[in-house]
Coordinates of C-alpha atoms and ligand atoms in Angstrom, one line a residue:
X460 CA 97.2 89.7 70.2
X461 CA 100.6 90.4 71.8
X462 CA 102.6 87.3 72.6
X463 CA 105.1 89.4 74.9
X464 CA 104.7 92.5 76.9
X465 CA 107.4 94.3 79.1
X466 CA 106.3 96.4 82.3
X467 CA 108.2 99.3 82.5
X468 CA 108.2 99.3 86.2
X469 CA 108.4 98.0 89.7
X470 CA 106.7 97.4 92.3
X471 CA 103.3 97.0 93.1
X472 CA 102.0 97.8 89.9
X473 CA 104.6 95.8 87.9
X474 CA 103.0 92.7 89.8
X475 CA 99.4 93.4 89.2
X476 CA 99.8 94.2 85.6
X477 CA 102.3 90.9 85.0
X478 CA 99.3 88.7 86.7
X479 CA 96.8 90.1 84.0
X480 CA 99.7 89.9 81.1
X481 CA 99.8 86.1 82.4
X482 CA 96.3 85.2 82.7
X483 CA 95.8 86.2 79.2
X484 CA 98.1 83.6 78.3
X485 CA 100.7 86.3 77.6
X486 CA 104.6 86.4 78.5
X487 CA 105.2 88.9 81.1
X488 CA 109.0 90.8 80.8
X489 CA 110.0 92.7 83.6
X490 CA 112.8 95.1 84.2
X491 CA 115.2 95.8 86.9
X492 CA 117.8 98.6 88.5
X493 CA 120.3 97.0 91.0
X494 CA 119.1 97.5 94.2
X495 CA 115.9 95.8 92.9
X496 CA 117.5 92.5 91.9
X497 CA 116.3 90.9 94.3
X498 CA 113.0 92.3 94.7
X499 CA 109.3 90.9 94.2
X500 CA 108.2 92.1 91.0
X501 CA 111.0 90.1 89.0
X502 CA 110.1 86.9 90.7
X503 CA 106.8 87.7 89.2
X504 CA 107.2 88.3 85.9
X505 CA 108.1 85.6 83.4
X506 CA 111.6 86.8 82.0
X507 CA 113.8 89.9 83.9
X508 CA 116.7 91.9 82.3
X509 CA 119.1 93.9 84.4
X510 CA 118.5 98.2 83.1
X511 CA 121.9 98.5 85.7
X512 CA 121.9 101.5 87.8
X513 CA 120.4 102.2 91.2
X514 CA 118.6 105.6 90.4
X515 CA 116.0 105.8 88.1
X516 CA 117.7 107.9 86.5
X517 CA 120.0 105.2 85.5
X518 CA 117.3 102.9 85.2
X519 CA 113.7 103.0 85.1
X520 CA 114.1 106.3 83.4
X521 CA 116.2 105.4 80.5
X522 CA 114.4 105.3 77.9
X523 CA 117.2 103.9 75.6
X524 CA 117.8 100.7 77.8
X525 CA 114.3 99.6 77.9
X526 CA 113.5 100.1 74.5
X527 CA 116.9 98.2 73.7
X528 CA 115.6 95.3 75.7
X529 CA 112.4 95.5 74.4
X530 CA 114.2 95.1 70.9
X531 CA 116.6 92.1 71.7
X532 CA 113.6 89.8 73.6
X533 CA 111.1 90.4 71.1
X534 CA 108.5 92.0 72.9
X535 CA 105.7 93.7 71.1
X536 CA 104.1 95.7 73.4
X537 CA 105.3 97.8 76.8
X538 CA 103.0 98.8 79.3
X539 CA 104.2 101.8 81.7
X540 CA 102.4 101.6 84.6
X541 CA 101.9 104.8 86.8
X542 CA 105.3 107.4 87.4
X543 CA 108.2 106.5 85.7
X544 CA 108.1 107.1 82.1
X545 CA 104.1 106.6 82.1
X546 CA 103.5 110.2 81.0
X547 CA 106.3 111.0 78.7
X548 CA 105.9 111.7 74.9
X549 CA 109.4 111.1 74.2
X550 CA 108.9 107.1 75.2
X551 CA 105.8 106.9 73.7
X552 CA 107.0 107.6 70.3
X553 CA 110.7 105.9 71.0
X554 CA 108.1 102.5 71.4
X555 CA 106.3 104.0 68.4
X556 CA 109.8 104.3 66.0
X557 CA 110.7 100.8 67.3
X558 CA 107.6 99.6 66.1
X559 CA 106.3 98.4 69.7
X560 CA 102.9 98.9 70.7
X561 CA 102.9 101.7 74.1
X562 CA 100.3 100.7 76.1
X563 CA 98.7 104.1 76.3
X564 CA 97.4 107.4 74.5
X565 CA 99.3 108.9 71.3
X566 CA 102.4 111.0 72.2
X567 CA 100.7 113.7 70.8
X568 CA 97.5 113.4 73.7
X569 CA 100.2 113.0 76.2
X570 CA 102.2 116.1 74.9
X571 CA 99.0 118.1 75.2
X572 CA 97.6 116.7 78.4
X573 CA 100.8 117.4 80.4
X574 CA 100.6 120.8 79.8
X575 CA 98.1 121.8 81.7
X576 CA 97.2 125.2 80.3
X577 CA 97.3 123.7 76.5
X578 CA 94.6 121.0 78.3
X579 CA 92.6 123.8 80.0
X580 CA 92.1 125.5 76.5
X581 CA 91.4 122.5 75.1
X582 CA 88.4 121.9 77.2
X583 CA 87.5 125.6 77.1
X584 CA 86.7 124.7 73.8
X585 CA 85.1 121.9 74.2
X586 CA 82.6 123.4 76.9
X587 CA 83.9 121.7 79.8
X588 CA 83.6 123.6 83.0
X589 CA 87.0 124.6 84.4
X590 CA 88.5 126.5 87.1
X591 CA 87.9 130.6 86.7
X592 CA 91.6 132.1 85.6
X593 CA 94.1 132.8 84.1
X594 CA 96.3 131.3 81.2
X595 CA 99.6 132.9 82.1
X596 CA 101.8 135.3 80.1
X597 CA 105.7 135.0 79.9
X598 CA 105.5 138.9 78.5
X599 CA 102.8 140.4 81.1
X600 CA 104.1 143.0 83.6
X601 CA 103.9 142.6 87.5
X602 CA 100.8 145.2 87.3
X603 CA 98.7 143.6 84.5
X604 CA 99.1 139.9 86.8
X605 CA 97.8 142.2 89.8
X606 CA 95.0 143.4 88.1
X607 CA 94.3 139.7 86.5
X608 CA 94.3 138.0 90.5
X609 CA 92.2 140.6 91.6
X610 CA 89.9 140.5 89.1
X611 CA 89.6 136.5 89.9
X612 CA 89.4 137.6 93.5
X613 CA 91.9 136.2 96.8
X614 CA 92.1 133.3 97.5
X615 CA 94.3 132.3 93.8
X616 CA 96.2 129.5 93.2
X617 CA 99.3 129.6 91.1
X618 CA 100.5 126.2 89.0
X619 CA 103.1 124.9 87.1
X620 CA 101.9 124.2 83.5
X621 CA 103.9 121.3 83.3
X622 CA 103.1 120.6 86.9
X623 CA 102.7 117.1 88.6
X624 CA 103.0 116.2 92.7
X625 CA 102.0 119.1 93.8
X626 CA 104.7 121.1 93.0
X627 CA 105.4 124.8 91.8
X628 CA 101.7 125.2 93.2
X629 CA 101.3 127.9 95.8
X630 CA 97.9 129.1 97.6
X631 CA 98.1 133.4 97.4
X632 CA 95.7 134.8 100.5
X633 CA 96.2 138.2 99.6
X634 CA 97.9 140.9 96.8
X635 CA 100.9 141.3 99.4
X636 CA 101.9 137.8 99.1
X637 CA 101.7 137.4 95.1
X638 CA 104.7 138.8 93.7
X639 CA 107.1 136.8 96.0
X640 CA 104.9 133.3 95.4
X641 CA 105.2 133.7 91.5
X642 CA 108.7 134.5 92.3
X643 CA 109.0 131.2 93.8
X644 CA 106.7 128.6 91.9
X645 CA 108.5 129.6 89.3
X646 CA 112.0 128.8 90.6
X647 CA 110.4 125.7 91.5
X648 CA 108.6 124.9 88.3
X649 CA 111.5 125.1 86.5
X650 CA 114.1 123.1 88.6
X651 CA 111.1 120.0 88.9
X652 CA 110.2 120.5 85.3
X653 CA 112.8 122.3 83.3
X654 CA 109.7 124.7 82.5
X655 CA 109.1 127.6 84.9
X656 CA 105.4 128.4 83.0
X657 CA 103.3 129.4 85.5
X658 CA 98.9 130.1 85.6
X659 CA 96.8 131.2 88.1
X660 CA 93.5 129.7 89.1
X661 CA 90.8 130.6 91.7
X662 CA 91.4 128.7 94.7
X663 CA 88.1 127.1 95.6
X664 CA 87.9 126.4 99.4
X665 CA 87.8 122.8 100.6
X666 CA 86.9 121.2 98.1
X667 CA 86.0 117.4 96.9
X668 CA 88.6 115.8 94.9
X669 CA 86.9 113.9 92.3
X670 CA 87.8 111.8 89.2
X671 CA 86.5 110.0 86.6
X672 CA 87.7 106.7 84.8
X673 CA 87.5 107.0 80.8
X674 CA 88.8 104.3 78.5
X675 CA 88.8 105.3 74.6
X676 CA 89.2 102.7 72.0
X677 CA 90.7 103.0 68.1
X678 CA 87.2 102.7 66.0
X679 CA 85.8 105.8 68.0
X680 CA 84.3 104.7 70.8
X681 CA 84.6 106.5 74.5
X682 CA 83.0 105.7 77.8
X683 CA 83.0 106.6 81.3
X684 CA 83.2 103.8 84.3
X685 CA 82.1 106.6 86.7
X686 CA 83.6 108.1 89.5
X687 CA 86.5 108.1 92.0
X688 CA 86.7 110.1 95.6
X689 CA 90.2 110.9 96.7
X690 CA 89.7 113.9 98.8
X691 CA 91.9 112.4 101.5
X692 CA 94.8 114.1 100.8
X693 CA 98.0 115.3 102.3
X694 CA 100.0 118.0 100.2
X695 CA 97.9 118.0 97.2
X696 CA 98.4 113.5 97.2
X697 CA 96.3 111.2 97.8
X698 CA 96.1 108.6 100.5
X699 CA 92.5 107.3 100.8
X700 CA 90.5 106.9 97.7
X701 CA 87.0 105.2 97.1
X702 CA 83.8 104.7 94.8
X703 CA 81.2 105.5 94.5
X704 CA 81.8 109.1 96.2
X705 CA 79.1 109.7 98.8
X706 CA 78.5 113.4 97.3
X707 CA 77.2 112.4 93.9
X708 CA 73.7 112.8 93.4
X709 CA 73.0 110.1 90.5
X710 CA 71.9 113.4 88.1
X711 CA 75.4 115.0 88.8
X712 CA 77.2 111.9 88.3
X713 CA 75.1 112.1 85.1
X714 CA 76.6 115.7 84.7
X715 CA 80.3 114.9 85.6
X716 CA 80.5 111.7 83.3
X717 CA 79.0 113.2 80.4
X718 CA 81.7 115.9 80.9
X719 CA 84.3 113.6 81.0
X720 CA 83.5 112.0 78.1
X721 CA 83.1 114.9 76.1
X722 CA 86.5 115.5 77.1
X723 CA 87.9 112.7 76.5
X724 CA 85.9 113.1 72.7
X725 CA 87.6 116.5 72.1
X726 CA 90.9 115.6 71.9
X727 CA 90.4 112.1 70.3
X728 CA 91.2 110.1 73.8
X729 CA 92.6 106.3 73.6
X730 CA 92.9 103.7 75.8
X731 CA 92.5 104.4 80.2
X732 CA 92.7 107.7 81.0
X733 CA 91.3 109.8 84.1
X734 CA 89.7 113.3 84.0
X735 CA 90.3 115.1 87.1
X736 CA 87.6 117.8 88.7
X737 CA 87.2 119.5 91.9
X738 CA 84.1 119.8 93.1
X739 CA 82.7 122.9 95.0
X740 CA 80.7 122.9 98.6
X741 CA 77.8 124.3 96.3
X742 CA 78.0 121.5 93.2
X743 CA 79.9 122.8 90.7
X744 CA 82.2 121.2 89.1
X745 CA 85.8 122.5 87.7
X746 CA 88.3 120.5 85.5
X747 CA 91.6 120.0 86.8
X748 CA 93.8 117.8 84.3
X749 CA 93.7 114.6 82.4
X750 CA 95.7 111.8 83.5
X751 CA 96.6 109.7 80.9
X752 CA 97.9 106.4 82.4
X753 CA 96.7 104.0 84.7
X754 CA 95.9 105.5 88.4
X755 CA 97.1 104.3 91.5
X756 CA 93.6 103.7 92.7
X757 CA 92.1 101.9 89.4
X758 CA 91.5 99.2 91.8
X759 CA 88.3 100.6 93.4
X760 CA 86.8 101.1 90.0
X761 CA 87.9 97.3 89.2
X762 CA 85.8 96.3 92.0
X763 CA 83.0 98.5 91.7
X764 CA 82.5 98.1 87.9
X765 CA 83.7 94.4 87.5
X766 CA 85.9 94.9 85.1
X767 CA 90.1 94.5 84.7
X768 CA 91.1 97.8 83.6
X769 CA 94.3 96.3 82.4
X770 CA 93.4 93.9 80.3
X771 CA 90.9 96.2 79.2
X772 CA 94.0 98.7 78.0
X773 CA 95.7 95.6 76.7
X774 CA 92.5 94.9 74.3
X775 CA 92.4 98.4 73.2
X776 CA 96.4 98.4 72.6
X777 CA 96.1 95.8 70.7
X778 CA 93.5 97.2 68.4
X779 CA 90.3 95.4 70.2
X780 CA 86.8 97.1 70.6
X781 CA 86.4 97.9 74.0
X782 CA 84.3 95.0 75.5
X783 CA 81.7 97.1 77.4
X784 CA 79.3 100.1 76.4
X785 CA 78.7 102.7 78.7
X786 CA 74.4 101.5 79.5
X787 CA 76.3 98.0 80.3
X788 CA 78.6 99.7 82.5
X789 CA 76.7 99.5 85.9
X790 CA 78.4 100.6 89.8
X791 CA 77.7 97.6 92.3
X792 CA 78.5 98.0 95.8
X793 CA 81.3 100.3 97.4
X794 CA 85.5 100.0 97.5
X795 CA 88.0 101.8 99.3
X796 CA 91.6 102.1 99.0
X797 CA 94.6 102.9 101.2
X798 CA 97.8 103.6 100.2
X799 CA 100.1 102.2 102.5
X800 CA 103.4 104.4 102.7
X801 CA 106.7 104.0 104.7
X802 CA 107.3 106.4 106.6
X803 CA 108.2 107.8 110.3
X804 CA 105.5 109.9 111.9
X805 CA 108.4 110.3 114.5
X806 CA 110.3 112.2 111.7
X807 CA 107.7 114.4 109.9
X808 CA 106.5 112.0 107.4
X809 CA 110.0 111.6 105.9
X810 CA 110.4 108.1 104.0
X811 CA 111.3 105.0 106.6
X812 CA 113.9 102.6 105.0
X813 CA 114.9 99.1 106.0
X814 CA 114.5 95.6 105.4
X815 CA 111.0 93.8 105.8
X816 CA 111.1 91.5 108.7
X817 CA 107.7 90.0 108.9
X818 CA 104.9 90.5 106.4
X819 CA 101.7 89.5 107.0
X820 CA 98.3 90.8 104.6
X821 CA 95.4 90.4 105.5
X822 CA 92.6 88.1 103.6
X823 CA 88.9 87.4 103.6
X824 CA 86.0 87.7 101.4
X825 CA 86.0 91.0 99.8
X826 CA 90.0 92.2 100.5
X827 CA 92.4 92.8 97.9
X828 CA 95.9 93.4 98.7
X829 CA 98.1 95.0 95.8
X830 CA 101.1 94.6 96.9
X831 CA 105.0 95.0 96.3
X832 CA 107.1 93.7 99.1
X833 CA 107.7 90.6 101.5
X834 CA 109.3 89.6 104.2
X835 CA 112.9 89.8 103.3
X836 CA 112.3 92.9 100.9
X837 CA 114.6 96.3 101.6
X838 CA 112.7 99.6 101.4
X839 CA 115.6 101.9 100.0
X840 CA 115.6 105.3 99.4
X841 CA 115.8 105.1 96.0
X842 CA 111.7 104.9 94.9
X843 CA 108.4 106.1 96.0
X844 CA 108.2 104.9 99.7
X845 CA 104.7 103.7 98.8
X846 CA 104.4 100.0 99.5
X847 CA 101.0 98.3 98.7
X848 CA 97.6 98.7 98.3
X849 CA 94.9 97.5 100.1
X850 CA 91.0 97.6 99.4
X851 CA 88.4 96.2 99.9
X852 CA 84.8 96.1 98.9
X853 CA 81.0 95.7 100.2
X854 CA 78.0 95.7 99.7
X855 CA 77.6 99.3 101.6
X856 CA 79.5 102.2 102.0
X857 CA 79.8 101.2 105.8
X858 CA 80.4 97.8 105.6
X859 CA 83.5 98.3 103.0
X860 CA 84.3 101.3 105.6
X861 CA 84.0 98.7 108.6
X862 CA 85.9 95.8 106.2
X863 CA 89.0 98.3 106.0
X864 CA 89.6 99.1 109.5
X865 CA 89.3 95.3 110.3
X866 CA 91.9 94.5 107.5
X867 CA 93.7 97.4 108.2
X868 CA 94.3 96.2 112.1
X869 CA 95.5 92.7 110.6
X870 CA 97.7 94.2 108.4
X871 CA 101.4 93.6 109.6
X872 CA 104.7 95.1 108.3
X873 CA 107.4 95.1 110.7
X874 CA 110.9 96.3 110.0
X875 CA 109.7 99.8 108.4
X876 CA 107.8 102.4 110.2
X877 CA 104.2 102.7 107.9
X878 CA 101.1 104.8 107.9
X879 CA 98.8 101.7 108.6
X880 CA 97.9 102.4 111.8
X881 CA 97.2 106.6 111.0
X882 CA 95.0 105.1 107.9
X883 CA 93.3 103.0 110.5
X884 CA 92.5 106.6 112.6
X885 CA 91.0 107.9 109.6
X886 CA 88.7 105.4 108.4
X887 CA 87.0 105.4 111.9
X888 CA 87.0 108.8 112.2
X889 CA 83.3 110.2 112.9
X890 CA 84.0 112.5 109.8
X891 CA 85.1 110.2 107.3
X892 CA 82.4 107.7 108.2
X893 CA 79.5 110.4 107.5
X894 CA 81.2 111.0 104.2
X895 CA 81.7 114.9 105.2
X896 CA 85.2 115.1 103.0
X897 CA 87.1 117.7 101.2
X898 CA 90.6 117.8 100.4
X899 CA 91.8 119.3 103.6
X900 CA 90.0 117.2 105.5
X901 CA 93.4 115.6 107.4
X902 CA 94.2 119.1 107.9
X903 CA 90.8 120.1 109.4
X904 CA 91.0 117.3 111.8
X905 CA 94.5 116.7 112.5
X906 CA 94.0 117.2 116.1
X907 CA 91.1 114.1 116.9
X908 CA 93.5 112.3 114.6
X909 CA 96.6 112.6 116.5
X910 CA 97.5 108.8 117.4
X911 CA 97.0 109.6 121.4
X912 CA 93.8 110.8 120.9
X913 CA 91.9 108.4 118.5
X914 CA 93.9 105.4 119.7
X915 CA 93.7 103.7 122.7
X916 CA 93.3 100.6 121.3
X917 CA 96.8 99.4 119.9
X918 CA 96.4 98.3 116.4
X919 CA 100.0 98.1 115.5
X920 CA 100.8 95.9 118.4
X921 CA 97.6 93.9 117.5
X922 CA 99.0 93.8 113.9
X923 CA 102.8 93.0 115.3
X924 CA 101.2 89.7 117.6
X925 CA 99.3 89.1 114.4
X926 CA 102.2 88.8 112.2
X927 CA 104.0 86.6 114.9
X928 CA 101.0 84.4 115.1
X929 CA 100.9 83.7 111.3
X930 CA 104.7 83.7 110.6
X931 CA 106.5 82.5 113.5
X932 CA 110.2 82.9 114.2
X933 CA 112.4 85.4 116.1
X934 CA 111.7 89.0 115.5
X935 CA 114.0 91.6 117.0
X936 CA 113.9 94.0 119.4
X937 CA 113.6 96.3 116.6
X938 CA 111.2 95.4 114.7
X939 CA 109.2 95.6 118.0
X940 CA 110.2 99.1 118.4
X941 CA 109.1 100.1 114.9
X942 CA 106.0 98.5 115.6
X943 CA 105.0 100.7 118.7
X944 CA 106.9 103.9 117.2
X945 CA 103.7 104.2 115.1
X946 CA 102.1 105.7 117.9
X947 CA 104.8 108.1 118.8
X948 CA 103.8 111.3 116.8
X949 CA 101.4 113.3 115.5
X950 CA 100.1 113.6 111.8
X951 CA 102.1 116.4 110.3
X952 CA 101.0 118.1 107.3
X953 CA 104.3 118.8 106.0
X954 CA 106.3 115.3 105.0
X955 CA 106.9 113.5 101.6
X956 CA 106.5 114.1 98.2
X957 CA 104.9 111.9 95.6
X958 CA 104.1 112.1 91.9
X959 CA 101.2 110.1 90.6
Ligands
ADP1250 P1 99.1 118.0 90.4 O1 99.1 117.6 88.9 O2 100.4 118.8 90.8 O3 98.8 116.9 91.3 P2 96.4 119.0 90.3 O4 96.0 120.1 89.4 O5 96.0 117.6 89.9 O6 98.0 119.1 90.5 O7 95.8 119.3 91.8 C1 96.2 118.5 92.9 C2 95.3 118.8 94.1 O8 95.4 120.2 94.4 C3 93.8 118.6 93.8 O9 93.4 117.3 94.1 C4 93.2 119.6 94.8 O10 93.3 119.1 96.1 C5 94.2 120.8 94.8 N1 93.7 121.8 93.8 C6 94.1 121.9 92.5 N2 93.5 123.0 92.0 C7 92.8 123.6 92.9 C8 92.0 124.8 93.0 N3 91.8 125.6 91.9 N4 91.4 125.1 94.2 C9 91.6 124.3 95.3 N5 92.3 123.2 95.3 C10 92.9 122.9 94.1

């Protein structure tokens, strides 16, 4: 077993993987750029080192300065968490030539699984059911990729082959608007990926976004640890994710993990990974892309499956069996997650910025809070504006619906604008609580969810007096401010950008 792992991260994510590092008697390295010197996830870990730099660019990015580090402390294995360099070959086999253990898939599954049209023929192959299209064609002529959209039929969606975020993806209504939308996905494709390889795909109308957790270890086994809902999204990203997904009959869940898994089996899948689908208003069921990291919202498999997905990758790095076997593997109860962002309704969704001036999370039987900042902590503009996790899980689908709002309203971050109380909208939302989702669902209801509308009762303010009760001392006039301007606006679709 390892005896010392760096995180190649921050945040929230650098925390919850350093806790499992450390509870398996493990020493826990983590990394830092300047502006993060001071920040949570280094008082967590057990040794820091500077990477120097305030971009990630100059930091979490370099693959050189971690894997110099990595070299001069003596660690033997790096774990990547989620963005960053999570999903890059070229680290992978860096960690690989400096004969440290990457806490992940081979470079050559995470070559292949970034592009996604090498992955769609992949699965082709393997019988998976994927999205009707087309593969894309650097020599075809602006007729032939007429003739191919039509023959799919309008609506089409065009993406990026190297894509990620949502970008370089644009929806085409009709043959007027293709030529120009190629035009410009790939313009965009290339300056976000260096790669301006374009495909087009039959757009499926609102449909569920749904995923499913596969871990693969080194002696051949693969399993499945079922299912993932995220069809809360805005611009193609998810906000709101949960398991089990209320649309899964238990025979299509059958259906949709035995899929994954043959995926996963066709391209010799090891360690966590996540197979992406859409699924149709009709039941079918369309590959989208293999994720091969952790995900954001592994935490409402954790809870649902009873098992810690990281020290389950750890294991499997490490040349372990995996510990579980898929008619072990058993779904008890329901989770949910939010993803709770910075950022200013008042000002289209950009990122908010500022220092933390009273945090307070919620606690109780069945919360769990994954979290990154505290009081004191400054939200720069450097990273990802998203700021913790929170989930929670019951027995029932409605109780760990009724558990969220009720953490949600005691949940108190004053000094940034956040989404908290526009999460709390959408988990009491009639819609969401039937379970009648899709991935334009915030789009669909935007109106009933417009603060003024669904929210007489003032859960900021409730969260502000909360955070005063439990941490007294003075907080300004500001921070007050910030705390009602989370009523001011409405829910715009168009805002920030995010990559994982
Ligand atoms: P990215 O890697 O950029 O996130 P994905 O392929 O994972 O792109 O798709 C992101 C989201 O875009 C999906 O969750 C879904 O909401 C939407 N989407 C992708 N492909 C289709 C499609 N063919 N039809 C309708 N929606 C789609």
């Amino acid at each position: 077993m390892f005896k010392k792992i760096l995180i190649a991260n921050r945040g929230e994510i650098a925390i919850r993987i350093a806790q499992t590092v450390q509870e398996m008697g493990i020493t826990a390295v983590a990394v830092y750029s300047d502006p993060d010197r001071g920040a949570l996830h280094v008082a967590a870990a057990d040794e820091a080192y500077a990477l120097e730099g305030s971009t990630s660019a100059e930091s979490y990015l370099r693959i050189d300065k971690i894997i110099d580090i990595a070299k001069k402390h003596g660690v033997d294995a790096i774990h990547p968490g989620f963005g960053f360099l999570s999903e890059n070959e070229d680290f992978a086999q860096a960690c690989a030539d400096a004969r440290i253990t990457f806490i992940g898939p081979t470079p050559d599954v995470i070559r292949d699984m970034g592009d996604k049209i090498i992955a769609k023929e992949k699965f082709v192959a393997a019988g998976v059911p994927v999205v009707p299209g087309w593969s894309g064609d650097a020599n075809a002529t602006p007729e032939e990729i007429r003739k191919v959209a039509a023959s799919i039929g309008y609506p089409v969606l065009i993406k990026a082959a190297a894509g990620g975020g949502g970008k370089g993806m644009r929806v085409v209504k009709s043959e007027a608007d293709l030529q120009t939308a190629l035009e410009s996905a790939r313009r965009e494709a290339n300056a976000a990926f260096g790669d301006a390889r374009v495909f087009i795909e039959k757009y499926i109308t609102n449909p569920r976004h749904i995923e499913f957790q596969i871990f693969g270890d080194t002696h051949g086994h693969v399993v499945h640890l079922f299912e993932r809902e995220c069809s809360i999204q805005r611009r193609h990203q998810k906000i709101i994710e949960e398991s089990p997904s209320p649309a899964l009959s238990p025979d299509l869940r059958a259906k949709m993990g035995e899929a994954a898994v043959r995926a996963a089996k066709a391209i010799g899948y090891v360690n966590a990974g996540t197979v992406e689908f859409i699924l149709d208003p009709s039941g079918a069921f369309y590959f989208l892309e293999v994720n091969t990291r952790l995900q954001v919202e592994h935490p409402v498999t954790e809870m649902v499956v009873q098992h810690d997905l990281v020290r389950a990758q750890i294991g499997v790095a490490s040349g372990g069996k995996l510990t579980f076997e898929q008619d072990q593997l058993r779904q008890t109860g329901h989770a949910f997650e939010c993803r709770i962002y910075a950022e200013d309704a008042a000002r289209n969704f950009m990122p908010s910025t500022g220092r933390i001036e009273r945090y307070a999370a919620p606690v109780g039987p069945g919360i769990r809070v994954d979290s990154g900042i505290r009081a004191g902590s400054d939200v720069t503009v450097h990273y990802d504006p998203m700021l913790a996790k929170l989930i929670t899980h019951a027995r029932t689908r409605d109780a760990a619906n009724d558990r969220m709002a009720w953490a949600l309203r005691r949940y108190a971050i004053l000094g940034v604008t956040t989404n908290i109380e526009f999460l709390h909208r959408v988990m009491t939302h009639p819609a969401h609580r039937a379970g009648k989702l899709h991935t334009h669902f915030l789009e669909e209801h935007a109106e009933s969810l417009r603060a003024e509308v669904a929210a007489p009762p003032a859960a900021a303010l409730a969260a502000a007096m909360f955070a005063l009760r439990s941490s007294p001392g003075k907080v300004s006039g500001a921070a007050r401010m910030h705390a009602d301007s989370q009523h001011a606006g409405p829910w715009l679709t168009a805002g920030a950008w995010r990559a994982f």
